[in-house]
mmCIF file with all atom_site columns, C-alpha atoms and ligand atoms in Angstrom:
data_model
loop_
_atom_site.group_PDB
_atom_site.id
_atom_site.type_symbol
_atom_site.label_atom_id
_atom_site.label_alt_id
_atom_site.label_comp_id
_atom_site.label_asym_id
_atom_site.label_entity_id
_atom_site.label_seq_id
_atom_site.pdbx_PDB_ins_code
_atom_site.Cartn_x
_atom_site.Cartn_y
_atom_site.Cartn_z
_atom_site.occupancy
_atom_site.B_iso_or_equiv
_atom_site.pdbx_formal_charge
_atom_site.auth_seq_id
_atom_site.auth_comp_id
_atom_site.auth_asym_id
_atom_site.auth_atom_id
_atom_site.pdbx_PDB_model_num
ATOM   1   C  CA  . MET A 1 1   ? 118.033 78.743  84.452  1.00 91.00 ? 1024 MET A CA  1
ATOM   2   C  CA  . PHE A 1 2   ? 116.030 81.839  85.180  1.00 91.00 ? 1025 PHE A CA  1
ATOM   3   C  CA  . CYS A 1 3   ? 116.773 85.412  85.984  1.00 91.00 ? 1026 CYS A CA  1
ATOM   4   C  CA  . PRO A 1 4   ? 115.095 86.306  89.262  1.00 87.00 ? 1027 PRO A CA  1
ATOM   5   C  CA  . LYS A 1 5   ? 114.730 89.869  88.136  1.00 88.00 ? 1028 LYS A CA  1
ATOM   6   C  CA  . CYS A 1 6   ? 113.387 89.857  84.602  1.00 90.00 ? 1029 CYS A CA  1
ATOM   7   C  CA  . LYS A 1 7   ? 112.151 86.254  84.735  1.00 87.00 ? 1030 LYS A CA  1
ATOM   8   C  CA  . SER A 1 8   ? 113.807 85.353  81.464  1.00 89.00 ? 1031 SER A CA  1
ATOM   9   C  CA  . GLU A 1 9   ? 114.749 81.779  80.881  1.00 91.00 ? 1032 GLU A CA  1
ATOM   10  C  CA  . PHE A 1 10  ? 118.271 81.007  79.797  1.00 91.00 ? 1033 PHE A CA  1
ATOM   11  C  CA  . VAL A 1 11  ? 119.989 77.955  78.444  1.00 88.00 ? 1034 VAL A CA  1
ATOM   12  C  CA  . LYS A 1 12  ? 122.037 75.828  80.727  1.00 85.00 ? 1035 LYS A CA  1
ATOM   13  C  CA  . GLY A 1 13  ? 125.567 77.038  81.171  1.00 88.00 ? 1036 GLY A CA  1
ATOM   14  C  CA  . MET A 1 14  ? 124.712 80.653  81.628  1.00 90.00 ? 1037 MET A CA  1
ATOM   15  C  CA  . THR A 1 15  ? 125.015 81.936  85.137  1.00 93.00 ? 1038 THR A CA  1
ATOM   16  C  CA  . ILE A 1 16  ? 124.312 85.627  84.859  1.00 94.00 ? 1039 ILE A CA  1
ATOM   17  C  CA  . CYS A 1 17  ? 121.559 87.500  83.116  1.00 94.00 ? 1040 CYS A CA  1
ATOM   18  C  CA  . PRO A 1 18  ? 123.137 89.775  80.535  1.00 93.00 ? 1041 PRO A CA  1
ATOM   19  C  CA  . GLU A 1 19  ? 120.269 92.205  80.915  1.00 92.00 ? 1042 GLU A CA  1
ATOM   20  C  CA  . CYS A 1 20  ? 120.191 92.645  84.655  1.00 94.00 ? 1043 CYS A CA  1
ATOM   21  C  CA  . ASN A 1 21  ? 123.505 91.236  85.792  1.00 94.00 ? 1044 ASN A CA  1
ATOM   22  C  CA  . GLU A 1 22  ? 121.611 89.012  88.177  1.00 91.00 ? 1045 GLU A CA  1
ATOM   23  C  CA  . THR A 1 23  ? 122.814 85.574  89.111  1.00 93.00 ? 1046 THR A CA  1
ATOM   24  C  CA  . LEU A 1 24  ? 120.499 83.057  87.531  1.00 93.00 ? 1047 LEU A CA  1
ATOM   25  C  CA  . VAL A 1 25  ? 118.578 80.627  89.661  1.00 91.00 ? 1048 VAL A CA  1
ATOM   26  C  CA  . GLN A 1 26  ? 117.497 77.074  88.901  1.00 87.00 ? 1049 GLN A CA  1
ATOM   27  C  CA  . LYS A 1 27  ? 113.911 77.820  89.430  1.00 83.00 ? 1050 LYS A CA  1
ATOM   28  C  CA  . LEU A 1 28  ? 111.792 80.855  90.049  1.00 78.00 ? 1051 LEU A CA  1
ATOM   29  C  CA  . PRO A 1 29  ? 109.891 80.843  93.279  1.00 70.00 ? 1052 PRO A CA  1
ATOM   30  C  CA  . GLU A 1 30  ? 106.235 80.094  92.618  1.00 66.00 ? 1053 GLU A CA  1
ATOM   31  C  CA  . ASN A 1 31  ? 104.895 82.862  94.720  1.00 60.00 ? 1054 ASN A CA  1
ATOM   32  C  CA  . LYS A 1 32  ? 107.337 85.475  95.599  1.00 60.00 ? 1055 LYS A CA  1
ATOM   33  C  CA  . PHE A 1 33  ? 107.075 86.044  99.294  1.00 68.00 ? 1056 PHE A CA  1
ATOM   34  C  CA  . VAL A 1 34  ? 107.182 89.682  100.093 1.00 76.00 ? 1057 VAL A CA  1
ATOM   35  C  CA  . GLU A 1 35  ? 108.300 90.509  103.542 1.00 85.00 ? 1058 GLU A CA  1
ATOM   36  C  CA  . PHE A 1 36  ? 106.842 93.677  104.924 1.00 89.00 ? 1059 PHE A CA  1
ATOM   37  C  CA  . VAL A 1 37  ? 108.846 95.628  107.386 1.00 93.00 ? 1060 VAL A CA  1
ATOM   38  C  CA  . LYS A 1 38  ? 108.073 98.657  109.399 1.00 93.00 ? 1061 LYS A CA  1
ATOM   39  C  CA  . LEU A 1 39  ? 108.903 101.863 107.628 1.00 94.00 ? 1062 LEU A CA  1
ATOM   40  C  CA  . CYS A 1 40  ? 107.924 104.466 110.149 1.00 92.00 ? 1063 CYS A CA  1
ATOM   41  C  CA  . GLU A 1 41  ? 105.171 105.713 112.319 1.00 88.00 ? 1064 GLU A CA  1
ATOM   42  C  CA  . SER A 1 42  ? 102.849 108.530 111.655 1.00 87.00 ? 1065 SER A CA  1
ATOM   43  C  CA  . PRO A 1 43  ? 101.607 110.423 114.682 1.00 80.00 ? 1066 PRO A CA  1
ATOM   44  C  CA  . ASN A 1 44  ? 98.604  112.036 113.092 1.00 80.00 ? 1067 ASN A CA  1
ATOM   45  C  CA  . PRO A 1 45  ? 96.234  111.871 110.145 1.00 80.00 ? 1068 PRO A CA  1
ATOM   46  C  CA  . SER A 1 46  ? 97.817  114.724 108.234 1.00 83.00 ? 1069 SER A CA  1
ATOM   47  C  CA  . MET A 1 47  ? 101.222 113.111 108.363 1.00 87.00 ? 1070 MET A CA  1
ATOM   48  C  CA  . THR A 1 48  ? 99.641  109.832 107.396 1.00 88.00 ? 1071 THR A CA  1
ATOM   49  C  CA  . ALA A 1 49  ? 98.131  111.478 104.341 1.00 89.00 ? 1072 ALA A CA  1
ATOM   50  C  CA  . ILE A 1 50  ? 101.443 112.991 103.333 1.00 92.00 ? 1073 ILE A CA  1
ATOM   51  C  CA  . ILE A 1 51  ? 103.307 109.733 103.641 1.00 93.00 ? 1074 ILE A CA  1
ATOM   52  C  CA  . LYS A 1 52  ? 100.592 107.942 101.701 1.00 93.00 ? 1075 LYS A CA  1
ATOM   53  C  CA  . SER A 1 53  ? 100.711 110.412 98.869  1.00 93.00 ? 1076 SER A CA  1
ATOM   54  C  CA  . ILE A 1 54  ? 104.470 110.124 98.654  1.00 94.00 ? 1077 ILE A CA  1
ATOM   55  C  CA  . LEU A 1 55  ? 104.405 106.348 98.580  1.00 94.00 ? 1078 LEU A CA  1
ATOM   56  C  CA  . ASP A 1 56  ? 101.570 106.393 96.072  1.00 93.00 ? 1079 ASP A CA  1
ATOM   57  C  CA  . SER A 1 57  ? 103.464 108.732 93.812  1.00 93.00 ? 1080 SER A CA  1
ATOM   58  C  CA  . VAL A 1 58  ? 106.357 106.328 93.494  1.00 92.00 ? 1081 VAL A CA  1
ATOM   59  C  CA  . ASP A 1 59  ? 104.256 103.186 93.357  1.00 88.00 ? 1082 ASP A CA  1
ATOM   60  C  CA  . ILE A 1 60  ? 105.566 101.696 96.526  1.00 92.00 ? 1083 ILE A CA  1
ATOM   61  C  CA  . GLN A 1 61  ? 103.247 99.120  97.963  1.00 89.00 ? 1084 GLN A CA  1
ATOM   62  C  CA  . TYR A 1 62  ? 102.515 99.688  101.594 1.00 91.00 ? 1085 TYR A CA  1
ATOM   63  C  CA  . PHE A 1 63  ? 100.267 98.775  104.448 1.00 88.00 ? 1086 PHE A CA  1
ATOM   64  C  CA  . VAL A 1 64  ? 99.103  100.965 107.211 1.00 88.00 ? 1087 VAL A CA  1
ATOM   65  C  CA  . ARG A 1 65  ? 98.714  99.380  110.585 1.00 83.00 ? 1088 ARG A CA  1
ATOM   66  C  CA  . GLY A 1 66  ? 96.787  101.329 113.114 1.00 73.00 ? 1089 GLY A CA  1
ATOM   67  C  CA  . GLU A 1 67  ? 97.491  102.245 116.645 1.00 51.00 ? 1090 GLU A CA  1
ATOM   68  C  CA  . ASN A 1 68  ? 98.362  100.338 119.763 1.00 44.00 ? 1091 ASN A CA  1
ATOM   69  C  CA  . MET A 1 69  ? 101.565 98.955  118.399 1.00 41.00 ? 1092 MET A CA  1
ATOM   70  C  CA  . GLN A 1 70  ? 104.604 99.369  120.522 1.00 40.00 ? 1093 GLN A CA  1
ATOM   71  C  CA  . THR A 1 71  ? 107.379 101.396 119.063 1.00 43.00 ? 1094 THR A CA  1
ATOM   72  C  CA  . LEU A 1 72  ? 110.202 99.083  118.288 1.00 44.00 ? 1095 LEU A CA  1
ATOM   73  C  CA  . PHE A 1 73  ? 112.536 101.388 116.514 1.00 45.00 ? 1096 PHE A CA  1
ATOM   74  C  CA  . GLY A 1 74  ? 111.732 104.713 117.999 1.00 46.00 ? 1097 GLY A CA  1
ATOM   75  C  CA  . GLY A 1 75  ? 110.129 106.053 114.857 1.00 46.00 ? 1098 GLY A CA  1
ATOM   76  C  CA  . CYS A 1 76  ? 112.303 106.985 111.985 1.00 47.00 ? 1099 CYS A CA  1
ATOM   77  C  CA  . LEU A 1 77  ? 111.166 110.575 111.856 1.00 46.00 ? 1100 LEU A CA  1
ATOM   78  C  CA  . GLU A 1 78  ? 111.450 111.107 115.539 1.00 46.00 ? 1101 GLU A CA  1
ATOM   79  C  CA  . PHE A 1 79  ? 107.799 111.672 115.953 1.00 49.00 ? 1102 PHE A CA  1
ATOM   80  C  CA  . THR A 1 80  ? 107.335 112.680 119.495 1.00 47.00 ? 1103 THR A CA  1
ATOM   81  C  CA  . ASN A 1 81  ? 103.673 113.101 120.107 1.00 46.00 ? 1104 ASN A CA  1
ATOM   82  C  CA  . PRO A 1 82  ? 102.332 110.017 121.836 1.00 51.00 ? 1105 PRO A CA  1
ATOM   83  C  CA  . ARG A 1 83  ? 99.062  111.670 122.707 1.00 50.00 ? 1106 ARG A CA  1
ATOM   84  C  CA  . LEU A 1 84  ? 97.752  111.225 119.235 1.00 50.00 ? 1107 LEU A CA  1
ATOM   85  C  CA  . SER A 1 85  ? 96.932  107.947 117.676 1.00 59.00 ? 1108 SER A CA  1
ATOM   86  C  CA  . ARG A 1 86  ? 99.807  106.577 115.717 1.00 73.00 ? 1109 ARG A CA  1
ATOM   87  C  CA  . VAL A 1 87  ? 99.768  104.434 112.697 1.00 85.00 ? 1110 VAL A CA  1
ATOM   88  C  CA  . GLU A 1 88  ? 102.575 102.373 111.343 1.00 88.00 ? 1111 GLU A CA  1
ATOM   89  C  CA  . PHE A 1 89  ? 103.574 102.190 107.748 1.00 93.00 ? 1112 PHE A CA  1
ATOM   90  C  CA  . LEU A 1 90  ? 104.844 98.924  106.450 1.00 94.00 ? 1113 LEU A CA  1
ATOM   91  C  CA  . VAL A 1 91  ? 106.569 98.447  103.137 1.00 94.00 ? 1114 VAL A CA  1
ATOM   92  C  CA  . SER A 1 92  ? 108.273 95.543  101.490 1.00 92.00 ? 1115 SER A CA  1
ATOM   93  C  CA  . LYS A 1 93  ? 111.836 95.030  102.547 1.00 91.00 ? 1116 LYS A CA  1
ATOM   94  C  CA  . GLU A 1 94  ? 113.034 95.878  99.059  1.00 90.00 ? 1117 GLU A CA  1
ATOM   95  C  CA  . ASP A 1 95  ? 111.289 99.217  99.044  1.00 93.00 ? 1118 ASP A CA  1
ATOM   96  C  CA  . LYS A 1 96  ? 112.255 100.290 102.503 1.00 95.00 ? 1119 LYS A CA  1
ATOM   97  C  CA  . GLU A 1 97  ? 115.437 102.132 101.618 1.00 95.00 ? 1120 GLU A CA  1
ATOM   98  C  CA  . THR A 1 98  ? 113.762 104.000 98.810  1.00 95.00 ? 1121 THR A CA  1
ATOM   99  C  CA  . ALA A 1 99  ? 110.795 104.879 100.935 1.00 96.00 ? 1122 ALA A CA  1
ATOM   100 C  CA  . LEU A 1 100 ? 112.970 106.036 103.796 1.00 94.00 ? 1123 LEU A CA  1
ATOM   101 C  CA  . GLU A 1 101 ? 114.838 108.379 101.513 1.00 93.00 ? 1124 GLU A CA  1
ATOM   102 C  CA  . LEU A 1 102 ? 111.567 109.857 100.339 1.00 93.00 ? 1125 LEU A CA  1
ATOM   103 C  CA  . ILE A 1 103 ? 109.958 110.389 103.685 1.00 92.00 ? 1126 ILE A CA  1
ATOM   104 C  CA  . LYS A 1 104 ? 113.131 111.847 105.109 1.00 88.00 ? 1127 LYS A CA  1
ATOM   105 C  CA  . GLU A 1 105 ? 112.182 114.962 103.231 1.00 80.00 ? 1128 GLU A CA  1
ATOM   106 C  CA  . ILE A 1 106 ? 109.105 115.435 105.332 1.00 80.00 ? 1129 ILE A CA  1
ATOM   107 C  CA  . GLU A 1 107 ? 109.425 117.705 108.261 1.00 68.00 ? 1130 GLU A CA  1
ATOM   108 C  CA  . PRO A 1 108 ? 107.843 116.128 111.296 1.00 61.00 ? 1131 PRO A CA  1
ATOM   109 C  CA  . ASP A 1 109 ? 105.079 118.187 112.813 1.00 58.00 ? 1132 ASP A CA  1
ATOM   110 C  CA  . GLU A 1 110 ? 106.211 120.363 115.597 1.00 56.00 ? 1133 GLU A CA  1
ATOM   111 C  CA  . ASP A 1 111 ? 104.641 119.609 118.894 1.00 54.00 ? 1134 ASP A CA  1
ATOM   112 C  CA  . GLN A 1 112 ? 101.925 122.182 119.214 1.00 48.00 ? 1135 GLN A CA  1
HETATM 113 ZN ZN1 . LIG B 2 .   ? 117.364 89.425  83.857  1.00 73.04 ? 140  LIG B ZN1 1
#
């Protein structure tokens, strides 16, 4: 039995990792599949830079996907300037909540 979190192996009979309180699994997945989900959109390069630096500072892995993508969720920061090229930030599902909390602090650019 293995702990999915700390990857420790345990003897049969144990069901929970005493370290992490995680339910043990029979087998660790070979390659952990990380699902990336949309975090938010950035309407301009300066915002993009800010979001990047925030995500970098907390070691959240992210992808930036550029332009031409339809807005599915309306943009979490209520960016409202469609004239400028947008980019989308994608983070792993696990990190999304954390990342959202962090970027909430950013004030969206006022429409100039
Ligand atoms: Zn563990």
